């Protein structure tokens, strides 16, 4: 965790230290001087906005970028009409890339009006050579580009950008470094994501993540526990342990430890109320993990267990390393041990070679498992992955399969979620409802959302809520008086 640094006592006239994180503190001190000087020249504060595309990992990375921007003197804003805008990009599906290109045009028009404006791009998309080439060619107004492996050097890159009048680009192919003790600025005061590992070794044949996030690297358990204890002392009651494949946590550490053992340690932290984690690969989900979840008072009753396809033939081509039957047997085992656990999933439709009978198999799994929610994606061809070289399914066939699946997902989810109707359950209040300010929005342990009458004073509290009306994926409820 980051302890407050006295930046004014760092001598930036000397050469920077080699060791991390001291090196980054040095560059933060340097950036503070640049930002201060510029702000004095303009007679106003400098504003910065970080926009996140993609998953929870990226959201957590953005909190780290925001933390550094705040330390170096920027005022943080959501408004992209700012002095420094950074896009933290995703590339898991092509539409994520297209959204970035679309938004960049808008940023360019803002930059034409504010000559002090700087634009940076980082994240997964920057690890793709074709994206970098396109940005260098067609988006020359971008000031700074960096990737996923050197994000911990953000302060240093920022300093280089201030000292340069051309595009600064620094992309690494790999890293084995995990740099601790850098600042971060949390979006919510009461909950936080925690990286427990980085990268992925699975190489599912459709997926670009192993290429852009590199090999699996786990953080040491003591660093994770220390960070969570600190967060709890700052008011955090719920943590989400993050990794592409949390079930293989700890395998590459000197003192190897299992994910279940880590969870057990996190459970012991006093003051922490809820533990979530994401994502679990079915092939690595152990009996030990099921037992720890079953016995836990804090681990939430929710498991995200990506299926991807229900057809054993397609699963093999996807390199998922389980069959339809193995997946169903796993779900049965989990449901038997923890009946109130909600299971959600990810499914891809249109993987190369998929036929309508394969979609039937997927639909069969959806009916049998009765997911609380399923995220359904149209297969997106990612250059460099094995599936990109396979024969692609025609668009019309994909659409037909997708629509058929979506209908069943919606029906079964509604049935499953509605089983809680009439019960009273605890919800962690997260925010005032965006559509109706007389309501607040909370999340049950099983991740289902509930909206109920209340005000901002409830945010961050865990309160009992009567689940009155089920509306598909969410409930309308009523807060119960705790004293009765
Ligand atoms: N096309 C469509 N969906 C994909 N996912 C990963 N790669 C692709 C792709 N090439 C989905 C998977 C994964 C989720 C995060 O994104 O379902 O679980
Ligand atoms: Fe991609 Fe498979 Fe790794 Fe998930 S487990 S990040 S789908 S390669």
Tab-separated table of C-alpha atoms and ligand atoms in Angstrom:
chain	number	residue	atom	x	y	z
A	1	UNK	CA	0.000	0.000	0.000
A	2	UNK	CA	0.970	3.576	-0.563
A	3	UNK	CA	2.124	5.599	2.416
A	4	UNK	CA	2.035	9.352	1.970
A	5	UNK	CA	5.302	10.578	0.472
A	6	UNK	CA	6.876	13.949	1.154
A	7	UNK	CA	7.558	14.822	-2.472
A	8	UNK	CA	9.075	18.208	-1.636
A	9	UNK	CA	12.019	16.397	-0.055
A	10	UNK	CA	12.875	14.424	-3.184
A	11	UNK	CA	15.816	16.026	-4.986
A	12	UNK	CA	14.898	15.957	-8.684
A	13	UNK	CA	18.180	17.591	-9.712
A	14	UNK	CA	19.902	14.261	-8.977
A	15	UNK	CA	19.665	11.225	-11.274
A	16	UNK	CA	16.592	9.047	-10.631
A	17	UNK	CA	16.990	5.988	-8.390
A	18	UNK	CA	17.001	2.576	-10.100
A	19	UNK	CA	14.869	0.695	-7.578
A	20	UNK	CA	11.058	0.680	-7.681
A	21	UNK	CA	8.860	2.177	-6.351
A	22	UNK	CA	11.358	4.914	-5.335
A	23	UNK	CA	12.020	5.631	-8.974
A	24	UNK	CA	8.332	6.380	-9.550
A	25	UNK	CA	8.191	8.609	-6.438
A	26	UNK	CA	11.066	10.590	-7.939
A	27	UNK	CA	9.125	11.055	-11.200
A	28	UNK	CA	5.962	11.957	-9.297
A	29	UNK	CA	7.946	14.705	-7.592
A	30	UNK	CA	9.146	15.863	-11.007
A	31	UNK	CA	5.642	15.813	-12.512
A	32	UNK	CA	4.334	17.808	-9.556
A	33	UNK	CA	6.717	20.601	-10.506
A	34	UNK	CA	5.592	20.544	-14.154
A	35	UNK	CA	1.907	20.554	-13.225
A	36	UNK	CA	2.387	23.304	-10.632
A	37	UNK	CA	4.341	25.519	-13.031
A	38	UNK	CA	1.775	25.107	-15.785
A	39	UNK	CA	-1.135	25.711	-13.466
A	40	UNK	CA	0.530	28.909	-12.181
A	41	UNK	CA	1.111	30.067	-15.742
A	42	UNK	CA	-2.533	29.487	-16.651
A	43	UNK	CA	-3.814	30.871	-13.345
A	44	UNK	CA	-6.120	27.866	-12.834
A	45	UNK	CA	-5.956	24.232	-11.729
A	46	UNK	CA	-5.222	21.545	-14.327
A	47	UNK	CA	-7.920	18.923	-14.859
A	48	UNK	CA	-7.542	15.287	-15.779
A	49	UNK	CA	-10.010	12.555	-16.801
A	50	UNK	CA	-9.459	8.784	-16.948
A	51	UNK	CA	-11.916	6.782	-19.054
A	52	UNK	CA	-12.052	3.022	-18.642
A	53	UNK	CA	-13.074	0.485	-21.262
A	54	UNK	CA	-13.488	-3.211	-20.471
A	55	UNK	CA	-13.220	-5.341	-17.388
A	56	UNK	CA	-12.752	-4.949	-13.624
A	57	UNK	CA	-8.992	-5.340	-14.015
A	58	UNK	CA	-8.940	-2.241	-16.169
A	59	UNK	CA	-11.187	-0.422	-13.712
A	60	UNK	CA	-8.668	-1.190	-10.967
A	61	UNK	CA	-5.755	-0.060	-13.166
A	62	UNK	CA	-7.607	3.204	-13.775
A	63	UNK	CA	-7.841	3.780	-10.026
A	64	UNK	CA	-4.057	3.479	-9.904
A	65	UNK	CA	-3.619	5.952	-12.780
A	66	UNK	CA	-6.040	8.357	-11.093
A	67	UNK	CA	-4.130	8.015	-7.811
A	68	UNK	CA	-0.915	9.129	-9.515
A	69	UNK	CA	-2.612	11.981	-11.392
A	70	UNK	CA	-3.993	13.252	-8.098
A	71	UNK	CA	-0.588	12.983	-6.381
A	72	UNK	CA	1.073	15.022	-9.128
A	73	UNK	CA	-1.455	17.818	-8.746
A	74	UNK	CA	-4.292	17.292	-11.234
A	75	UNK	CA	-7.905	17.874	-10.238
A	76	UNK	CA	-9.827	14.754	-11.246
A	77	UNK	CA	-12.935	15.161	-13.410
A	78	UNK	CA	-15.252	12.906	-15.423
A	79	UNK	CA	-15.457	15.558	-18.130
A	80	UNK	CA	-13.233	14.833	-21.124
A	81	UNK	CA	-12.921	18.537	-21.871
A	82	UNK	CA	-9.815	18.448	-19.638
A	83	UNK	CA	-6.079	19.215	-19.766
A	84	UNK	CA	-5.078	15.560	-19.679
A	85	UNK	CA	-7.294	12.713	-20.862
A	86	UNK	CA	-6.285	9.098	-20.683
A	87	UNK	CA	-8.156	6.171	-22.246
A	88	UNK	CA	-7.511	2.822	-20.587
A	89	UNK	CA	-8.461	0.523	-23.448
A	90	UNK	CA	-9.766	-3.034	-23.902
A	91	UNK	CA	-9.292	-5.313	-26.888
A	92	UNK	CA	-11.090	-8.514	-25.924
A	93	UNK	CA	-13.626	-7.953	-28.723
A	94	UNK	CA	-13.256	-5.758	-31.780
A	95	UNK	CA	-16.185	-3.488	-30.868
A	96	UNK	CA	-14.158	-2.290	-27.843
A	97	UNK	CA	-11.390	-1.160	-30.237
A	98	UNK	CA	-13.890	0.546	-32.539
A	99	UNK	CA	-15.334	2.516	-29.623
A	100	UNK	CA	-11.873	3.864	-28.805
A	101	UNK	CA	-11.234	4.956	-32.394
A	102	UNK	CA	-14.666	6.609	-32.473
A	103	UNK	CA	-14.046	8.544	-29.239
A	104	UNK	CA	-10.573	9.635	-30.339
A	105	UNK	CA	-12.075	11.763	-33.107
A	106	UNK	CA	-14.059	13.624	-30.453
A	107	UNK	CA	-10.924	14.105	-28.301
A	108	UNK	CA	-9.125	15.589	-31.289
A	109	UNK	CA	-11.808	18.245	-31.680
A	110	UNK	CA	-11.469	19.108	-27.966
A	111	UNK	CA	-7.705	19.311	-28.316
A	112	UNK	CA	-8.040	21.803	-31.162
A	113	UNK	CA	-9.862	24.124	-28.752
A	114	UNK	CA	-7.432	23.642	-25.818
A	115	UNK	CA	-3.810	23.770	-26.932
A	116	UNK	CA	-2.641	22.662	-23.475
A	117	UNK	CA	-4.547	19.412	-23.736
A	118	UNK	CA	-2.601	16.124	-23.642
A	119	UNK	CA	-4.008	12.742	-24.642
A	120	UNK	CA	-2.737	9.333	-23.521
A	121	UNK	CA	-3.755	5.777	-24.414
A	122	UNK	CA	-2.931	2.679	-22.416
A	123	UNK	CA	-4.293	-0.789	-21.663
A	124	UNK	CA	-4.769	-4.003	-23.597
A	125	UNK	CA	-5.359	-2.534	-27.049
A	126	UNK	CA	-1.910	-0.923	-26.920
A	127	UNK	CA	-0.285	-4.363	-26.756
A	128	UNK	CA	-1.482	-5.040	-30.293
A	129	UNK	CA	1.050	-3.994	-32.944
A	130	UNK	CA	-1.708	-3.300	-35.508
A	131	UNK	CA	-3.421	-0.832	-33.146
A	132	UNK	CA	-0.157	1.003	-32.463
A	133	UNK	CA	0.552	1.246	-36.164
A	134	UNK	CA	-2.893	2.691	-36.840
A	135	UNK	CA	-2.562	5.261	-34.047
A	136	UNK	CA	0.875	6.353	-35.237
A	137	UNK	CA	-0.477	6.724	-38.760
A	138	UNK	CA	-3.935	8.213	-38.284
A	139	UNK	CA	-4.096	9.618	-34.737
A	140	UNK	CA	-0.914	11.634	-34.543
A	141	UNK	CA	-2.383	14.056	-32.020
A	142	UNK	CA	-2.024	11.420	-29.259
A	143	UNK	CA	0.803	12.415	-26.861
A	144	UNK	CA	1.512	9.230	-24.908
A	145	UNK	CA	0.998	5.497	-25.486
A	146	UNK	CA	1.940	2.699	-23.125
A	147	UNK	CA	0.820	-0.860	-22.496
A	148	UNK	CA	-0.195	-3.200	-19.702
A	149	UNK	CA	3.289	-4.327	-18.615
A	150	UNK	CA	4.750	-0.901	-17.843
A	151	UNK	CA	1.690	0.731	-16.291
A	152	UNK	CA	3.601	0.942	-13.008
A	153	UNK	CA	5.936	3.396	-14.779
A	154	UNK	CA	3.100	5.837	-15.449
A	155	UNK	CA	4.737	8.666	-13.466
A	156	UNK	CA	7.991	8.251	-15.400
A	157	UNK	CA	6.155	8.179	-18.738
A	158	UNK	CA	4.196	11.265	-17.750
A	159	UNK	CA	7.441	13.112	-17.014
A	160	UNK	CA	8.839	12.055	-20.414
A	161	UNK	CA	5.646	13.315	-22.079
A	162	UNK	CA	6.005	16.724	-20.389
A	163	UNK	CA	9.589	16.957	-21.643
A	164	UNK	CA	8.795	15.926	-25.218
A	165	UNK	CA	7.004	17.647	-28.062
A	166	UNK	CA	6.252	14.425	-29.975
A	167	UNK	CA	4.277	11.277	-29.368
A	168	UNK	CA	5.919	9.179	-26.629
A	169	UNK	CA	5.328	5.433	-27.089
A	170	UNK	CA	6.635	2.728	-24.779
A	171	UNK	CA	5.242	-0.781	-25.174
A	172	UNK	CA	6.789	-3.835	-23.521
A	173	UNK	CA	6.274	-7.421	-24.614
A	174	UNK	CA	6.506	-8.923	-21.116
A	175	UNK	CA	7.351	-8.206	-17.518
A	176	UNK	CA	7.944	-10.279	-14.422
A	177	UNK	CA	7.735	-7.206	-12.180
A	178	UNK	CA	4.961	-6.536	-9.704
A	179	UNK	CA	5.554	-3.120	-8.181
A	180	UNK	CA	3.784	-2.529	-4.860
A	181	UNK	CA	3.219	0.672	-2.880
A	182	UNK	CA	1.992	2.985	-5.599
A	183	UNK	CA	-0.923	5.355	-4.974
A	184	UNK	CA	-4.488	4.633	-6.026
A	185	UNK	CA	-7.729	6.587	-5.883
A	186	UNK	CA	-10.771	4.405	-5.205
A	187	UNK	CA	-14.034	5.041	-7.013
A	188	UNK	CA	-16.144	3.775	-4.083
A	189	UNK	CA	-15.133	4.423	-0.447
A	190	UNK	CA	-16.769	1.195	0.803
A	191	UNK	CA	-15.645	-1.400	-1.758
A	192	UNK	CA	-12.517	-2.094	-3.714
A	193	UNK	CA	-11.002	-4.420	-6.270
A	194	UNK	CA	-7.676	-6.037	-5.333
A	195	UNK	CA	-5.403	-7.585	-7.930
A	196	UNK	CA	-4.232	-10.940	-6.691
A	197	UNK	CA	-2.644	-12.028	-9.950
A	198	UNK	CA	-1.922	-10.722	-13.418
A	199	UNK	CA	-1.941	-12.411	-16.830
A	200	UNK	CA	-3.257	-15.744	-18.050
A	201	UNK	CA	-1.627	-19.009	-19.146
A	202	UNK	CA	-4.663	-20.724	-20.585
A	203	UNK	CA	-4.605	-19.697	-24.234
A	204	UNK	CA	-8.258	-20.353	-25.011
A	205	UNK	CA	-8.069	-20.340	-28.798
A	206	UNK	CA	-10.374	-17.290	-29.302
A	207	UNK	CA	-8.842	-15.095	-26.611
A	208	UNK	CA	-6.297	-12.321	-26.934
A	209	UNK	CA	-5.806	-11.821	-23.182
A	210	UNK	CA	-2.727	-14.088	-22.793
A	211	UNK	CA	-1.031	-12.104	-25.585
A	212	UNK	CA	-1.788	-8.659	-24.171
A	213	UNK	CA	-1.605	-9.375	-20.430
A	214	UNK	CA	1.282	-11.873	-20.469
A	215	UNK	CA	1.936	-14.915	-18.305
A	216	UNK	CA	0.380	-15.560	-14.902
A	217	UNK	CA	2.060	-13.788	-11.997
A	218	UNK	CA	0.655	-13.922	-8.474
A	219	UNK	CA	1.128	-11.283	-5.806
A	220	UNK	CA	2.458	-12.521	-2.482
A	221	UNK	CA	-0.308	-13.318	0.026
A	222	UNK	CA	1.233	-11.050	2.673
A	223	UNK	CA	1.099	-8.065	0.255
A	224	UNK	CA	-2.559	-8.819	-0.505
A	225	UNK	CA	-3.529	-9.201	3.155
A	226	UNK	CA	-1.649	-6.036	4.065
A	227	UNK	CA	-3.446	-4.089	1.330
A	228	UNK	CA	-6.874	-5.374	2.377
A	229	UNK	CA	-6.218	-4.575	6.057
A	230	UNK	CA	-5.313	-1.045	5.074
A	231	UNK	CA	-8.444	-0.711	2.923
A	232	UNK	CA	-10.619	-1.965	5.791
A	233	UNK	CA	-9.053	0.612	8.108
A	234	UNK	CA	-10.112	3.225	5.521
A	235	UNK	CA	-13.755	2.063	5.535
A	236	UNK	CA	-13.869	-0.690	2.900
A	237	UNK	CA	-16.338	-3.475	3.781
A	238	UNK	CA	-16.331	-5.456	0.517
A	239	UNK	CA	-13.382	-6.603	-1.584
A	240	UNK	CA	-13.296	-8.192	-5.018
A	241	UNK	CA	-10.204	-10.341	-5.562
A	242	UNK	CA	-9.254	-9.961	-9.215
A	243	UNK	CA	-7.448	-12.228	-11.646
A	244	UNK	CA	-8.076	-13.705	-15.107
A	245	UNK	CA	-8.040	-17.150	-13.548
A	246	UNK	CA	-8.086	-16.868	-9.749
A	247	UNK	CA	-8.258	-20.648	-9.283
A	248	UNK	CA	-4.644	-20.990	-10.309
A	249	UNK	CA	-3.524	-18.268	-7.857
A	250	UNK	CA	-0.261	-18.941	-6.030
A	251	UNK	CA	1.114	-21.702	-8.234
A	252	UNK	CA	4.123	-19.688	-9.370
A	253	UNK	CA	5.031	-18.274	-5.948
A	254	UNK	CA	8.167	-19.378	-4.133
A	255	UNK	CA	6.032	-20.529	-1.179
A	256	UNK	CA	3.149	-21.949	-3.116
A	257	UNK	CA	-0.351	-21.399	-1.768
A	258	UNK	CA	-3.787	-22.206	-3.151
A	259	UNK	CA	-6.552	-19.727	-3.859
A	260	UNK	CA	-8.697	-21.432	-1.199
A	261	UNK	CA	-5.925	-20.886	1.377
A	262	UNK	CA	-5.681	-17.229	0.403
A	263	UNK	CA	-9.459	-16.851	0.822
A	264	UNK	CA	-9.219	-18.424	4.235
A	265	UNK	CA	-6.620	-15.822	5.246
A	266	UNK	CA	-8.689	-12.952	3.853
A	267	UNK	CA	-11.713	-14.227	5.798
A	268	UNK	CA	-9.809	-13.698	9.081
A	269	UNK	CA	-9.445	-9.938	8.508
A	270	UNK	CA	-11.474	-8.202	11.157
A	271	UNK	CA	-13.929	-5.572	9.962
A	272	UNK	CA	-14.118	-6.967	6.434
A	273	UNK	CA	-17.707	-8.010	5.712
A	274	UNK	CA	-17.855	-9.347	2.166
A	275	UNK	CA	-15.435	-11.114	-0.165
A	276	UNK	CA	-15.990	-11.545	-3.898
A	277	UNK	CA	-13.682	-12.883	-6.569
A	278	UNK	CA	-13.492	-13.107	-10.327
A	279	UNK	CA	-12.888	-15.046	-12.638
A	280	UNK	CA	-12.911	-18.806	-12.048
A	281	UNK	CA	-11.920	-21.226	-14.788
A	282	UNK	CA	-14.044	-24.392	-14.437
A	283	UNK	CA	-11.094	-26.682	-15.118
A	284	UNK	CA	-9.248	-25.436	-12.000
A	285	UNK	CA	-12.084	-25.153	-9.476
A	286	UNK	CA	-11.072	-27.329	-6.520
A	287	UNK	CA	-13.072	-29.160	-3.847
A	288	UNK	CA	-10.999	-27.209	-1.325
A	289	UNK	CA	-12.421	-23.956	-2.752
A	290	UNK	CA	-15.998	-25.263	-2.533
A	291	UNK	CA	-15.428	-26.177	1.135
A	292	UNK	CA	-13.907	-22.777	2.004
A	293	UNK	CA	-16.837	-21.035	0.315
A	294	UNK	CA	-19.350	-23.262	2.058
A	295	UNK	CA	-17.921	-22.623	5.519
A	296	UNK	CA	-17.303	-18.921	5.006
A	297	UNK	CA	-19.407	-16.200	6.599
A	298	UNK	CA	-17.940	-13.535	4.319
A	299	UNK	CA	-17.497	-15.014	0.854
A	300	UNK	CA	-20.467	-13.873	-1.187
A	301	UNK	CA	-22.962	-16.403	-2.520
A	302	UNK	CA	-21.942	-15.799	-6.112
A	303	UNK	CA	-19.704	-17.659	-8.523
A	304	UNK	CA	-18.895	-16.463	-12.026
A	305	UNK	CA	-18.121	-19.634	-13.941
A	306	UNK	CA	-17.614	-18.984	-17.664
A	307	UNK	CA	-19.083	-21.756	-19.813
A	308	UNK	CA	-18.199	-20.273	-23.257
A	309	UNK	CA	-19.961	-23.164	-25.016
A	310	UNK	CA	-22.044	-26.181	-24.040
A	311	UNK	CA	-20.803	-28.271	-26.954
A	312	UNK	CA	-17.918	-30.584	-26.079
A	313	UNK	CA	-16.706	-30.454	-29.678
A	314	UNK	CA	-16.542	-26.633	-29.637
A	315	UNK	CA	-15.050	-26.591	-26.115
A	316	UNK	CA	-12.222	-28.745	-27.430
A	317	UNK	CA	-11.611	-26.385	-30.350
A	318	UNK	CA	-11.692	-23.505	-27.863
A	319	UNK	CA	-8.999	-25.270	-25.785
A	320	UNK	CA	-11.132	-24.976	-22.657
A	321	UNK	CA	-10.076	-28.397	-21.323
A	322	UNK	CA	-13.447	-29.566	-19.958
A	323	UNK	CA	-16.454	-31.286	-21.522
A	324	UNK	CA	-20.131	-30.413	-21.281
A	325	UNK	CA	-20.590	-33.319	-18.863
A	326	UNK	CA	-17.667	-32.265	-16.654
A	327	UNK	CA	-19.029	-28.710	-16.440
A	328	UNK	CA	-22.512	-29.951	-15.506
A	329	UNK	CA	-21.084	-32.332	-12.909
A	330	UNK	CA	-19.095	-29.476	-11.377
A	331	UNK	CA	-22.192	-27.275	-11.153
A	332	UNK	CA	-24.155	-30.128	-9.583
A	333	UNK	CA	-21.440	-30.648	-6.968
A	334	UNK	CA	-21.328	-26.920	-6.138
A	335	UNK	CA	-25.117	-26.581	-5.968
A	336	UNK	CA	-25.343	-29.605	-3.668
A	337	UNK	CA	-22.804	-28.118	-1.244
A	338	UNK	CA	-23.981	-24.487	-1.461
A	339	UNK	CA	-27.629	-24.423	-2.589
A	340	UNK	CA	-28.080	-20.647	-2.202
A	341	UNK	CA	-25.110	-19.834	-4.474
A	342	UNK	CA	-25.878	-17.774	-7.581
A	343	UNK	CA	-23.985	-18.867	-10.680
A	344	UNK	CA	-23.363	-16.513	-13.593
A	345	UNK	CA	-21.480	-17.149	-16.794
A	346	UNK	CA	-20.010	-15.946	-20.097
A	347	UNK	CA	-21.023	-17.554	-23.391
A	348	UNK	CA	-19.669	-17.012	-26.888
A	349	UNK	CA	-21.841	-17.654	-29.954
A	350	UNK	CA	-20.370	-18.046	-33.422
A	351	UNK	CA	-16.992	-19.592	-32.617
A	352	UNK	CA	-15.475	-21.001	-35.854
A	353	UNK	CA	-17.118	-24.266	-36.868
A	354	UNK	CA	-20.108	-23.807	-34.561
A	355	UNK	CA	-23.333	-25.247	-35.974
A	356	UNK	CA	-26.949	-24.841	-34.807
A	357	UNK	CA	-26.711	-28.231	-33.048
A	358	UNK	CA	-23.786	-26.861	-30.958
A	359	UNK	CA	-25.936	-23.890	-29.919
A	360	UNK	CA	-28.605	-26.446	-28.913
A	361	UNK	CA	-26.040	-28.003	-26.581
A	362	UNK	CA	-25.269	-24.590	-25.066
A	363	UNK	CA	-28.982	-23.913	-24.589
A	364	UNK	CA	-29.317	-27.304	-22.931
A	365	UNK	CA	-26.627	-26.337	-20.377
A	366	UNK	CA	-28.330	-22.978	-19.752
A	367	UNK	CA	-31.627	-24.750	-19.046
A	368	UNK	CA	-29.974	-27.287	-16.748
A	369	UNK	CA	-27.805	-24.848	-14.769
A	370	UNK	CA	-30.399	-22.028	-14.518
A	371	UNK	CA	-27.896	-19.183	-14.338
A	372	UNK	CA	-28.820	-16.045	-12.402
A	373	UNK	CA	-27.284	-14.138	-15.283
A	374	UNK	CA	-25.301	-14.933	-18.420
A	375	UNK	CA	-23.254	-12.521	-20.497
A	376	UNK	CA	-23.617	-13.568	-24.109
A	377	UNK	CA	-21.097	-12.445	-26.714
A	378	UNK	CA	-20.889	-12.754	-30.452
A	379	UNK	CA	-17.535	-14.302	-31.323
A	380	UNK	CA	-15.027	-11.649	-32.393
A	381	UNK	CA	-12.036	-12.612	-34.512
A	382	UNK	CA	-8.795	-11.500	-32.820
A	383	UNK	CA	-5.702	-11.361	-34.988
A	384	UNK	CA	-2.939	-13.635	-33.751
A	385	UNK	CA	-5.181	-16.106	-31.907
A	386	UNK	CA	-5.487	-19.680	-33.274
A	387	UNK	CA	-9.248	-19.284	-33.887
A	388	UNK	CA	-8.660	-16.375	-36.270
A	389	UNK	CA	-7.188	-18.840	-38.777
A	390	UNK	CA	-10.193	-21.193	-38.558
A	391	UNK	CA	-13.205	-21.066	-40.840
A	392	UNK	CA	-15.583	-18.360	-39.628
A	393	UNK	CA	-19.356	-18.795	-39.236
A	394	UNK	CA	-21.576	-16.651	-41.524
A	395	UNK	CA	-23.076	-13.603	-39.766
A	396	UNK	CA	-26.717	-14.650	-40.315
A	397	UNK	CA	-26.132	-18.053	-38.719
A	398	UNK	CA	-24.428	-16.416	-35.721
A	399	UNK	CA	-27.306	-13.997	-35.251
A	400	UNK	CA	-29.901	-16.745	-35.380
A	401	UNK	CA	-28.030	-18.770	-32.725
A	402	UNK	CA	-27.406	-15.705	-30.577
A	403	UNK	CA	-31.084	-14.700	-30.524
A	404	UNK	CA	-32.177	-18.221	-29.697
A	405	UNK	CA	-29.717	-18.422	-26.811
A	406	UNK	CA	-30.532	-14.966	-25.454
A	407	UNK	CA	-34.231	-15.827	-25.206
A	408	UNK	CA	-33.509	-18.891	-23.078
A	409	UNK	CA	-30.965	-17.015	-20.933
A	410	UNK	CA	-33.566	-14.343	-20.152
A	411	UNK	CA	-36.325	-16.840	-19.358
A	412	UNK	CA	-34.223	-19.061	-17.118
A	413	UNK	CA	-32.552	-16.132	-15.322
A	414	UNK	CA	-35.926	-14.578	-14.530
A	415	UNK	CA	-37.191	-17.896	-13.125
A	416	UNK	CA	-34.083	-18.368	-11.049
A	417	UNK	CA	-33.846	-14.807	-9.709
A	418	UNK	CA	-37.573	-14.766	-8.842
A	419	UNK	CA	-37.067	-17.649	-6.387
A	420	UNK	CA	-36.066	-15.040	-3.787
A	421	UNK	CA	-39.386	-13.162	-3.981
A	422	UNK	CA	-40.852	-12.486	-0.539
A	423	UNK	CA	-37.561	-13.092	1.295
A	424	UNK	CA	-35.656	-10.535	3.346
A	425	UNK	CA	-31.940	-10.421	2.575
A	426	UNK	CA	-28.990	-8.176	3.313
A	427	UNK	CA	-27.965	-5.653	0.666
A	428	UNK	CA	-24.872	-3.467	0.532
A	429	UNK	CA	-26.104	-0.032	-0.552
A	430	UNK	CA	-23.927	1.226	-3.417
A	431	UNK	CA	-25.503	4.400	-4.776
A	432	UNK	CA	-28.529	6.606	-5.188
A	433	UNK	CA	-30.553	5.260	-8.108
A	434	UNK	CA	-29.704	7.106	-11.322
A	435	UNK	CA	-33.262	7.167	-12.689
A	436	UNK	CA	-35.169	7.838	-9.460
A	437	UNK	CA	-33.399	9.795	-6.718
A	438	UNK	CA	-35.868	8.614	-4.058
A	439	UNK	CA	-34.394	5.112	-4.434
A	440	UNK	CA	-31.032	3.604	-3.583
A	441	UNK	CA	-29.427	0.611	-5.280
A	442	UNK	CA	-27.919	-2.232	-3.325
A	443	UNK	CA	-26.441	-5.620	-4.054
A	444	UNK	CA	-27.319	-8.885	-2.353
A	445	UNK	CA	-24.581	-11.292	-1.409
A	446	UNK	CA	-25.519	-13.295	-4.523
A	447	UNK	CA	-24.876	-10.170	-6.639
A	448	UNK	CA	-28.546	-9.542	-7.538
A	449	UNK	CA	-29.417	-5.855	-7.542
A	450	UNK	CA	-32.253	-4.394	-5.516
A	451	UNK	CA	-33.687	-0.874	-5.623
A	452	UNK	CA	-35.550	0.499	-2.606
A	453	UNK	CA	-36.594	3.749	-0.910
A	454	UNK	CA	-33.692	5.417	0.846
A	455	UNK	CA	-31.158	8.210	0.660
A	456	UNK	CA	-27.433	8.790	0.304
A	457	UNK	CA	-26.844	8.322	4.049
A	458	UNK	CA	-27.280	4.560	3.525
A	459	UNK	CA	-24.433	4.272	1.007
A	460	UNK	CA	-21.817	1.790	2.214
A	461	UNK	CA	-24.142	0.172	4.771
A	462	UNK	CA	-25.385	-3.402	4.752
A	463	UNK	CA	-29.140	-3.364	5.450
A	464	UNK	CA	-31.950	-5.951	5.404
A	465	UNK	CA	-34.261	-5.548	2.428
A	466	UNK	CA	-37.594	-7.228	1.741
A	467	UNK	CA	-37.569	-8.475	-1.879
A	468	UNK	CA	-40.971	-7.443	-3.088
A	469	UNK	CA	-41.084	-7.551	-6.891
A	470	UNK	CA	-38.759	-9.370	-9.255
A	471	UNK	CA	-38.095	-7.555	-12.547
A	472	UNK	CA	-35.940	-10.047	-14.426
A	473	UNK	CA	-32.384	-9.456	-13.278
A	474	UNK	CA	-33.231	-7.109	-10.374
A	475	UNK	CA	-35.723	-6.539	-7.543
A	476	UNK	CA	-37.767	-3.683	-6.184
A	477	UNK	CA	-37.699	-3.968	-2.406
A	478	UNK	CA	-38.334	-2.318	0.933
A	479	UNK	CA	-35.832	-1.683	3.663
A	480	UNK	CA	-36.713	-3.530	6.853
A	481	UNK	CA	-36.370	-1.876	10.213
A	482	UNK	CA	-33.425	-3.684	11.823
A	483	UNK	CA	-34.727	-3.281	15.378
A	484	UNK	CA	-37.965	-5.192	14.857
B	1	LIG	N1	-14.956	-13.012	-28.935
B	1	LIG	C1	-16.058	-12.912	-28.156
B	1	LIG	N2	-16.012	-13.005	-26.818
B	1	LIG	C2	-14.804	-13.164	-26.232
B	1	LIG	N3	-14.444	-13.288	-24.940
B	1	LIG	C3	-13.100	-13.433	-24.889
B	1	LIG	N4	-12.586	-13.418	-26.122
B	1	LIG	C4	-13.631	-13.264	-26.988
B	1	LIG	C5	-13.737	-13.189	-28.397
B	1	LIG	N5	-12.659	-13.270	-29.189
B	1	LIG	C6	-15.399	-13.301	-23.835
B	1	LIG	C7	-15.328	-14.600	-23.049
B	1	LIG	C8	-14.714	-14.175	-21.747
B	1	LIG	C9	-15.206	-12.748	-21.623
B	1	LIG	C10	-14.447	-11.897	-20.693
B	1	LIG	O1	-15.105	-12.247	-22.946
B	1	LIG	O2	-16.643	-15.075	-22.864
B	1	LIG	O3	-15.120	-14.973	-20.665
B	2	LIG	FE1	-8.975	-15.599	-22.108
B	2	LIG	FE2	-9.321	-18.192	-21.481
B	2	LIG	FE3	-7.476	-16.692	-20.138
B	2	LIG	FE4	-10.108	-16.231	-19.770
B	2	LIG	S1	-8.998	-18.137	-19.251
B	2	LIG	S2	-8.486	-14.685	-20.109
B	2	LIG	S3	-10.967	-16.636	-21.788
B	2	LIG	S4	-7.426	-17.244	-22.319
